[in-house]
XYZ file of C-alpha atoms in Angstrom:
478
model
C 0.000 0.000 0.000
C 1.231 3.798 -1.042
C 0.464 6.371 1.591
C 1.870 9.774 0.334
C 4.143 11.526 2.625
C 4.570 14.613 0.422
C 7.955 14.662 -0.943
C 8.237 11.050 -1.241
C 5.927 7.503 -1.108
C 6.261 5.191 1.431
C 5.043 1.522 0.986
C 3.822 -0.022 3.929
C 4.168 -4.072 4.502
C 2.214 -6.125 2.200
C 2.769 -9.955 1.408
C 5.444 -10.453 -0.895
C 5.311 -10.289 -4.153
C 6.919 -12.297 -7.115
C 10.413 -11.613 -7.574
C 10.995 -8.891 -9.999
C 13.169 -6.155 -10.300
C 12.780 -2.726 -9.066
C 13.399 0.653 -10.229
C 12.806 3.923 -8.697
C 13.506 7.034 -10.956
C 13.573 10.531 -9.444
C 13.863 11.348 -5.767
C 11.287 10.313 -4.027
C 9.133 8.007 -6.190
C 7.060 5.247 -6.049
C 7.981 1.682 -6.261
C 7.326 0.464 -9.650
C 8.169 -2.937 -10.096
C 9.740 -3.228 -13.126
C 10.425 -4.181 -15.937
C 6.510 -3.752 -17.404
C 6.513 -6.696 -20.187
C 4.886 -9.693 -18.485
C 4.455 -13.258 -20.784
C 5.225 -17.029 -19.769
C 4.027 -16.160 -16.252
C 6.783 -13.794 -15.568
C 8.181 -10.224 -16.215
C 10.042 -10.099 -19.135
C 13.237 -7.497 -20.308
C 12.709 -6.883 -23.939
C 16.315 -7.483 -26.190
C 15.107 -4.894 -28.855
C 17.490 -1.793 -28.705
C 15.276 0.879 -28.842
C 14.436 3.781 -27.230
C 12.773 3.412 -23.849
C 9.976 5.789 -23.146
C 8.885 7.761 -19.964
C 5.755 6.614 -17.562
C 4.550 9.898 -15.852
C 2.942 10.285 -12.517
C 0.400 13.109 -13.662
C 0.150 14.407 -9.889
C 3.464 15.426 -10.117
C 4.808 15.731 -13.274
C 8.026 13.524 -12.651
C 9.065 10.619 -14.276
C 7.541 7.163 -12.730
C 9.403 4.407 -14.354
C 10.575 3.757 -18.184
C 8.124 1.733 -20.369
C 10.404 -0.782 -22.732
C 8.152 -0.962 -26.650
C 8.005 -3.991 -27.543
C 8.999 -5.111 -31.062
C 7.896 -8.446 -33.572
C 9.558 -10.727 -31.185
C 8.530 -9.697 -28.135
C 4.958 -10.388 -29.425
C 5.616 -13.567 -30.922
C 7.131 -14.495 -27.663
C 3.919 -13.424 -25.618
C 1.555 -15.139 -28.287
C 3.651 -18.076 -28.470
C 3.111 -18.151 -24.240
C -0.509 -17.618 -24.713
C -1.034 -20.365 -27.179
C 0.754 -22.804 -25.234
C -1.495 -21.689 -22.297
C -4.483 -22.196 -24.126
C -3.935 -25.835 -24.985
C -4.617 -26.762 -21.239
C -7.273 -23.619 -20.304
C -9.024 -24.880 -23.062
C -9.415 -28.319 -22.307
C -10.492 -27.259 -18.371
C -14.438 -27.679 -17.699
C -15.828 -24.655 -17.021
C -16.083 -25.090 -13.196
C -12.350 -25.983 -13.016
C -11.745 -22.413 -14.948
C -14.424 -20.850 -12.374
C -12.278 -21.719 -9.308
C -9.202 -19.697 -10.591
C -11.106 -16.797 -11.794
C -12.883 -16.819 -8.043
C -9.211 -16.356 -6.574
C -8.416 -14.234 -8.450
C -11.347 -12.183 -7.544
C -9.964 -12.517 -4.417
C -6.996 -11.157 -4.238
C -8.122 -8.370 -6.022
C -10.102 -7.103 -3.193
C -7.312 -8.178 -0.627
C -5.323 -6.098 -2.632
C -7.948 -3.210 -3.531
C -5.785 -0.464 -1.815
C -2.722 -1.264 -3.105
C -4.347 -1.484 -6.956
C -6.135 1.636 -6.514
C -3.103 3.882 -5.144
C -0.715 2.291 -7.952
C -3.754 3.186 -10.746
C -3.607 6.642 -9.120
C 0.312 7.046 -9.097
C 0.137 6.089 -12.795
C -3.466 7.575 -13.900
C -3.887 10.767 -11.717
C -7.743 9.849 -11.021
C -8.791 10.455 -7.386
C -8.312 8.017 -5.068
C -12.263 7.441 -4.680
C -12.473 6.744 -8.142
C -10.008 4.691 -8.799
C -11.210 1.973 -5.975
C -14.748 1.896 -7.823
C -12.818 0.853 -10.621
C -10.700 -1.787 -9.359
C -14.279 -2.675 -7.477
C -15.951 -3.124 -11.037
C -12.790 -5.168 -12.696
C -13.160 -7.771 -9.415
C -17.090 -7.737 -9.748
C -16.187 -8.723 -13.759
C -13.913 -11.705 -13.140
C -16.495 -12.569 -10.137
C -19.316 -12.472 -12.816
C -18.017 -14.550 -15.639
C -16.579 -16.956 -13.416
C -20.294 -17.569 -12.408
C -21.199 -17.883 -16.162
C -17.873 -20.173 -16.922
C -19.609 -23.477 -15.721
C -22.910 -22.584 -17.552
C -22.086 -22.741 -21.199
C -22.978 -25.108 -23.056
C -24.985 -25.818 -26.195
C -28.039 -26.994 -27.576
C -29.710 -30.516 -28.669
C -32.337 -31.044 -31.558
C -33.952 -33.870 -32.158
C -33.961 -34.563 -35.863
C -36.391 -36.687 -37.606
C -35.539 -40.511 -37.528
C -34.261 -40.593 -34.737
C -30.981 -38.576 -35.379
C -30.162 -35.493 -33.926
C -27.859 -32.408 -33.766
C -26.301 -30.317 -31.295
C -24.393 -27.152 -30.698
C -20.994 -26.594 -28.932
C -19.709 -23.593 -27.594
C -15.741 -23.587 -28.086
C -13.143 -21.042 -27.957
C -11.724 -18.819 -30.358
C -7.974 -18.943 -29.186
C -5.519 -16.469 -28.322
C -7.262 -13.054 -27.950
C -5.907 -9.609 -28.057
C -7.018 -6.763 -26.014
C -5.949 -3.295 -26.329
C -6.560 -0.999 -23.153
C -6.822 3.185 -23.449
C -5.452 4.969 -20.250
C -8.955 6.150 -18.946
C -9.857 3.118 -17.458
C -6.437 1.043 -17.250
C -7.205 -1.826 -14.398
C -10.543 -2.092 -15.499
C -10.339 -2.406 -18.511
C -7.929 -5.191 -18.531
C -10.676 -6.720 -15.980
C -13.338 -5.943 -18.533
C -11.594 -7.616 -22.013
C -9.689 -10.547 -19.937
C -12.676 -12.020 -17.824
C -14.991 -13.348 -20.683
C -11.977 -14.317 -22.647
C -10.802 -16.421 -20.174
C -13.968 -17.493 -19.306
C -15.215 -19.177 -23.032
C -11.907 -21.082 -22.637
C -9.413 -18.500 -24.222
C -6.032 -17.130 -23.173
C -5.296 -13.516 -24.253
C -2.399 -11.120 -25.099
C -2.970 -7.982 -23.486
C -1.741 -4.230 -24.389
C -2.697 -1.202 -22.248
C -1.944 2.364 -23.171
C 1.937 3.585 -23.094
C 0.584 6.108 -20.486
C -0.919 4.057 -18.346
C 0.962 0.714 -18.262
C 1.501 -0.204 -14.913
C -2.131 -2.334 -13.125
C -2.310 -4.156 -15.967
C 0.909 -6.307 -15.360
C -0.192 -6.469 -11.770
C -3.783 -8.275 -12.904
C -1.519 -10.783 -14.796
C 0.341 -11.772 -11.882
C -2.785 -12.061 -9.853
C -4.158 -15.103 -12.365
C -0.898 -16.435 -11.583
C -0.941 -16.438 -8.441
C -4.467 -17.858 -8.263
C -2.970 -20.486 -10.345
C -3.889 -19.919 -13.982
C -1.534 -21.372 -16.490
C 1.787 -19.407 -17.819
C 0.605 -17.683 -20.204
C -2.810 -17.391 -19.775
C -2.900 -13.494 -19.390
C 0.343 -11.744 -21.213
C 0.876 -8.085 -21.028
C 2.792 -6.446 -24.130
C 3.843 -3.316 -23.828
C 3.871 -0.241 -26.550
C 2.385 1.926 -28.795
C 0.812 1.574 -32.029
C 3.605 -0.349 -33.664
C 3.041 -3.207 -31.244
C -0.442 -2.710 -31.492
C -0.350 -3.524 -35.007
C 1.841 -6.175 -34.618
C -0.719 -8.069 -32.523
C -3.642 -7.444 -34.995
C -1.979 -8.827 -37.879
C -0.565 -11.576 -36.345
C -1.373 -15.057 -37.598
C -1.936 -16.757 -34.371
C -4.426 -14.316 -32.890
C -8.130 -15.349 -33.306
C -9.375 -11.706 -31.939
C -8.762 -8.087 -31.342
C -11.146 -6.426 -28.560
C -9.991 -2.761 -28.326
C -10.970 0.206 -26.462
C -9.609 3.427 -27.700
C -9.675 6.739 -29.982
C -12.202 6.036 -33.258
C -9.250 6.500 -35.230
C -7.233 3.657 -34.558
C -10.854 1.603 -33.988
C -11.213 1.646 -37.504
C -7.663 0.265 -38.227
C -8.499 -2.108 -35.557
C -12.067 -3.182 -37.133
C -13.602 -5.852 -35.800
C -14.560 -5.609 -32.110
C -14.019 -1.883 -30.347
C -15.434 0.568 -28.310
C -14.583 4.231 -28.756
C -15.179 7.695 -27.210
C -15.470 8.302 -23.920
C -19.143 7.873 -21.731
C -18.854 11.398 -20.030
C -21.946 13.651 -20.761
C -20.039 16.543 -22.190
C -23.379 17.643 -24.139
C -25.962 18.918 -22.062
C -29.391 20.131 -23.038
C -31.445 21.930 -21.002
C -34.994 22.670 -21.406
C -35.381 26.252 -21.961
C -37.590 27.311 -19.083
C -35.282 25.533 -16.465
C -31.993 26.713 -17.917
C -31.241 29.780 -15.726
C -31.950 27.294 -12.768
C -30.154 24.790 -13.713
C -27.120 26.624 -14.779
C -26.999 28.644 -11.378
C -26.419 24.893 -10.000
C -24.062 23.142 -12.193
C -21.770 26.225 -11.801
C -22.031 26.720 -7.769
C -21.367 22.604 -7.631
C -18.494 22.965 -9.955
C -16.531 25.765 -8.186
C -17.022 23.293 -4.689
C -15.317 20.192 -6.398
C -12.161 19.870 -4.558
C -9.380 19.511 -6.797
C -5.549 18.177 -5.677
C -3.520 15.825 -4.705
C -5.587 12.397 -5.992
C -4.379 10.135 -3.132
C -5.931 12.230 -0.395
C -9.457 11.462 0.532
C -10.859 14.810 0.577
C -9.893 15.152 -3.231
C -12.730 14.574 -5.871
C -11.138 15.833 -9.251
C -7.273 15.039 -9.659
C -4.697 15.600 -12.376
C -5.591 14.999 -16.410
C -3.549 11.855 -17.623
C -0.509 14.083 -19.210
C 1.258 17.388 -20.188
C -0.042 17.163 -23.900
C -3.937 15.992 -22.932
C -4.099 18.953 -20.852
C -2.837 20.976 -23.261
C -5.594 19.756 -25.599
C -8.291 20.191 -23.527
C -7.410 23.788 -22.433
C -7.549 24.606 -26.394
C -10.904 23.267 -26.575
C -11.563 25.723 -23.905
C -9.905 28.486 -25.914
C -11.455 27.570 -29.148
C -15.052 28.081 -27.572
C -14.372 31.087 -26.134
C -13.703 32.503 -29.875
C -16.644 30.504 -31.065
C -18.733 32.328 -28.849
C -19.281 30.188 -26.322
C -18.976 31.498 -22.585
C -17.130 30.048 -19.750
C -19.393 30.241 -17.030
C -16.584 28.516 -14.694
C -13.217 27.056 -14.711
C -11.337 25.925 -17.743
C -7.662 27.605 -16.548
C -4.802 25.473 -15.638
C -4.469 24.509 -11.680
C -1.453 24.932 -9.586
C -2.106 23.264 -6.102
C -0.721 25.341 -3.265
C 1.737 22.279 -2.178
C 4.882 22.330 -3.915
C 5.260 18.516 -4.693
C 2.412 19.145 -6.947
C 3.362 21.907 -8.928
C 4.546 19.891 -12.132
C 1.285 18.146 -12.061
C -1.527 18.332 -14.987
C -4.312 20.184 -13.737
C -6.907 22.345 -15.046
C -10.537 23.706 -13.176
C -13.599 22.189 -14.183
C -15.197 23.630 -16.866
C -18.777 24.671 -17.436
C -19.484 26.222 -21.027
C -22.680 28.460 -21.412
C -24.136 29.887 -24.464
C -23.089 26.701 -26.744
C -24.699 25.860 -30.187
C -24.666 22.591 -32.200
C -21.799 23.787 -34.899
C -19.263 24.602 -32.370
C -16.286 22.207 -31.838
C -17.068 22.021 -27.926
C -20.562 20.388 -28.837
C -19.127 18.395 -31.996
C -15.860 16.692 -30.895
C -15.267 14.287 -28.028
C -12.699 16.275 -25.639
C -12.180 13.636 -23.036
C -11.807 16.466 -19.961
C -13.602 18.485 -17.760
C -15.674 20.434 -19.584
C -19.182 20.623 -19.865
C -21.118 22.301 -22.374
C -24.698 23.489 -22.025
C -27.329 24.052 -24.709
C -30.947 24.909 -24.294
C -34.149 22.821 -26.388
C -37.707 23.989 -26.262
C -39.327 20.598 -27.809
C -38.620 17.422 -27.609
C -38.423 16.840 -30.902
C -35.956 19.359 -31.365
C -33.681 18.165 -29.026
C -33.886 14.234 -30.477
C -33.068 15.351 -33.295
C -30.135 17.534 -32.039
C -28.476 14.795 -29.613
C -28.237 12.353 -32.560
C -26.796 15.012 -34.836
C -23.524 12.866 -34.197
C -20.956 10.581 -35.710
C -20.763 9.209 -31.845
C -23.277 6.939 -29.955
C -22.251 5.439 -27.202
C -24.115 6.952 -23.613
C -27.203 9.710 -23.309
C -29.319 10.217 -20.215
C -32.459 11.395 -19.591
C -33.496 13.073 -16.352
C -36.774 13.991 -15.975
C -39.865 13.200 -13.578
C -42.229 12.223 -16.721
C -41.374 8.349 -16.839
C -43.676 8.058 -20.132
C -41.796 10.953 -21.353
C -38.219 9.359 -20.459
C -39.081 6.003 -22.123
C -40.412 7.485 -24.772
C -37.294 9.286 -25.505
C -34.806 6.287 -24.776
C -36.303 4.638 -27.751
C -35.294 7.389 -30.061
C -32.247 7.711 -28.984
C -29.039 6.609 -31.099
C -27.004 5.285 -28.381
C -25.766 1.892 -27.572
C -26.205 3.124 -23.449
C -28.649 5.003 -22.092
C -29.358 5.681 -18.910
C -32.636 7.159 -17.133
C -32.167 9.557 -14.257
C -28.632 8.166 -13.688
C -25.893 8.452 -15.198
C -22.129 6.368 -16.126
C -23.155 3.492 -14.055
C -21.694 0.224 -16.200
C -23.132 -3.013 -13.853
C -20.871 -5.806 -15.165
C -24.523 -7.520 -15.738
C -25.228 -5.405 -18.173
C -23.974 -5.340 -21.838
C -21.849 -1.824 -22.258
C -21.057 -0.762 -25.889
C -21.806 1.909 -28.393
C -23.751 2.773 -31.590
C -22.175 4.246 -34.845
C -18.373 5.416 -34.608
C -18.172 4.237 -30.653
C -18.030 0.693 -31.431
C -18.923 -2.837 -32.917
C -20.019 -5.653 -30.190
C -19.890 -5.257 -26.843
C -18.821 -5.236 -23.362
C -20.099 -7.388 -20.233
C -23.286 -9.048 -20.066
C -24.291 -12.688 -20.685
C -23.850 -11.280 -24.782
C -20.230 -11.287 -24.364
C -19.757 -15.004 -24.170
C -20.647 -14.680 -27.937
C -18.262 -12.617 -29.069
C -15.421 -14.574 -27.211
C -16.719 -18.022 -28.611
C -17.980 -19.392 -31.666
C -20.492 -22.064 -32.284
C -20.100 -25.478 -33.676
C -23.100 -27.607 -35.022
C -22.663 -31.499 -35.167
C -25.411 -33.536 -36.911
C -25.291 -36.877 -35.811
C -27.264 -39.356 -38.171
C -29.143 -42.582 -36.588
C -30.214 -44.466 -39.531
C -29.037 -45.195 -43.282
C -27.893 -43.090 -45.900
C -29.614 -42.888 -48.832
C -27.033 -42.502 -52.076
C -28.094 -40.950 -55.271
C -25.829 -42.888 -57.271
């Protein structure tokens, strides 16, 4: 566990861990066990001479550990691993598969603290966050463990006496590709089905965020999954190719910008679920506005391992960059800042080369401004009135996107009625962002093909095998 003594981190006693190496870079810096590369059930040092890349702690601004790309051989190396896994996961029953994935559940919330402060360290999310997400990645593994001794398939019986039937096998070695949003999780998220339907999987989180992931792959080890069976690769989009084009990989499940999604094709989910367009009906704008602002300016922004903090650093120097020029480029649109939107500097010094900005609340927005029609994955809200409903359908799906809308209203007729029309693959009725692993996640449009949790899942991480089984004679036509 990381508690935060300003000026440097201090682990406290935990069991130990596997035997790895350890590097700390930078006075006073965390204890990132490196190196990051993780395949045959064990870290890994890659041999390619390239340049290594810095991991940033986005509280501070300093340098975390150094991330080593991996190259062609690396990944052959980690699929290789993961197809040798598979030959034995594959051939477990589903309850014998179910007991692992239950440890490993396990130790996930034995370790919850530990996860949670290292996903801070590496993400900058508050602390409060980032244990609901290590919470919903151990309520994933917990869930399809339950559904790993429940598939099966189906028997028909076929005139004559013969029959067919259906079996549910695995695809193979899997690929998942993470984005740094959601890092732990979503390595929970793409890993549990897979593993699950019988697969083993080759997993690559962002470059910015590369740290949990490794540490979920140890944890199937130690709750004695195969070598192999989880892999982490690390990179950019080199080795991201690298694993979709490779021959021995049966699927790609990524999670990331729409851009690369399309490279990536088959099975992704793109843009992120915050509710960055906000329309207010007209005669409740003033209202509402007065509260969304007065709420903002109270959100405690800071260092994300305290407590008290409920907004912490943006993931990097060049996302906040890119987020305060979607700030700027409203203001000349015409848009108004009704709060926030400025860079942060927190009044303790070990903080001061972190990434912060104020929360933003945009007033005055209209559908043609670049606020309202990109996806700026930050803190900024903008607001735009409606007087009809129709209207405002027809406004909200004005979009390339479709992956979350919400409706809040006290008309339940009214909110149903507008769920159906809307084009989202989410939607959510006087809530908002909740994702119960029990429920299939996913988007419409550009944010993504197939989906995420849910019974459904087991489809997309299986295929299905008919077998018709004949109980009489043949008759030949020659």
């Amino acid at each position: 566990m990381l508690q935060r003594l300003r000026g440097s981190l201090l682990r406290r006693p935990a069991a130990t861990p596997p035997a790895a190496a350890i590097r700390c870079l930078s006075s006073g810096s965390a204890d990132v066990r490196v190196p990051l590369n993780f395949w045959a059930g064990k870290r890994q040092t890659s041999s390619r001479k390239c340049n290594k890349e810095n991991v940033y702690e986005p509280a501070t601004g300093r340098v975390l550990c150094l991330l080593d790309p991996c190259g062609a051989a690396e990944v052959d190396q980690a699929v290789s691993a993961a197809t040798s896994a598979f030959a034995h996961w594959s051939k477990m029953s589903g309850m014998e598969r179910a007991r692992i994935m239950i440890e490993a559940a396990r130790i996930i919330e034995r370790r919850r603290e530990e996860i949670a402060e290292m996903e801070v360290v590496n993400n900058g999310k508050s602390i409060t966050e980032a244990r609901l997400d290590v919470d919903s990645g151990r309520l994933c593994v917990e869930y399809y463990a339950a559904l790993a001794s429940t598939l099966a398939g189906q028997h028909v019986q076929l005139p004559g006496g013969s029959f067919a039937y259906t079996r549910r096998e695995p695809l193979g070695v899997c690929v998942g590709i993470g984005a740094w949003n959601y890092p732990f999780q979503i390595a929970a998220w793409k890993s549990a089905p897979a593993l699950a339907c019988g697969n083993s999987m080759v997993f690559k989180p962002s470059p910015v965020t590369p740290v949990t992931a490794v540490m979920l792959a140890e944890i199937y080890g130690e709750a004695g999954a195969p070598e192999g069976l989880l892999n982490v690769v690390q990179g950019g989009q080199e080795t991201g190719s690298l694993l979709c084009r490779h021959p021995d990989v049966a699927k790609v499940s990524f999670t990331g910008s729409v851009p690369t999604g399309k490279k990536v094709g088959a099975f992704y989910s793109c843009e992120s679920i915050n509710g960055t367009r906000v329309f207010v009906q007209k005669d409740i704008l003033p209202k509402f506005v007065e509260e969304v602002v007065r709420r903002t300016r109270a959100i405690e922004i800071g260092d994300p391992l305290l407590e008290s903090t409920r907004m912490g650093a943006l993931v990097n120097h060049p996302h906040l960059e890119k987020v305060l020029s979607f700030v700027d480029q409203a203001k000349k649109e015409g848009a108004t800042v009704l709060c926030g939107g400025e860079a942060f500097v927190p009044s303790d010094p070990k903080l001061r080369g972190g990434y912060y900005m104020t929360p933003c609340v945009l007033g005055g927005c209209t559908d043609t401004m670049t606020c309202v029609k990109e996806e700026i994955f930050g803190p900024v809200m903008s607001v735009l009135s409606f007087e009809t409903e129709e209207e405002v359908l027809r406004r909200a799906n004005d979009t390339t996107m479709g992956l979350a809308a919400g409706v809040f209203t006290r008309d339940v007729k009214r909110a149903h009625r507008v769920v159906e029309h809307l084009k989202a693959g989410s939607c959510f009725i006087n809530n908002y962002n909740i994702t119960p692993v029990e429920v299939p996640f996913g988007g419409f449009k550009m944010s993504g093909i197939g989906r995420e949790n849910g019974q459904v899942t087991v489809e997309y991480y299986s295929q299905l095998k008919t077998v018709f089984v004949e109980m009489g004679d043949v008759d030949s036509l020659f």
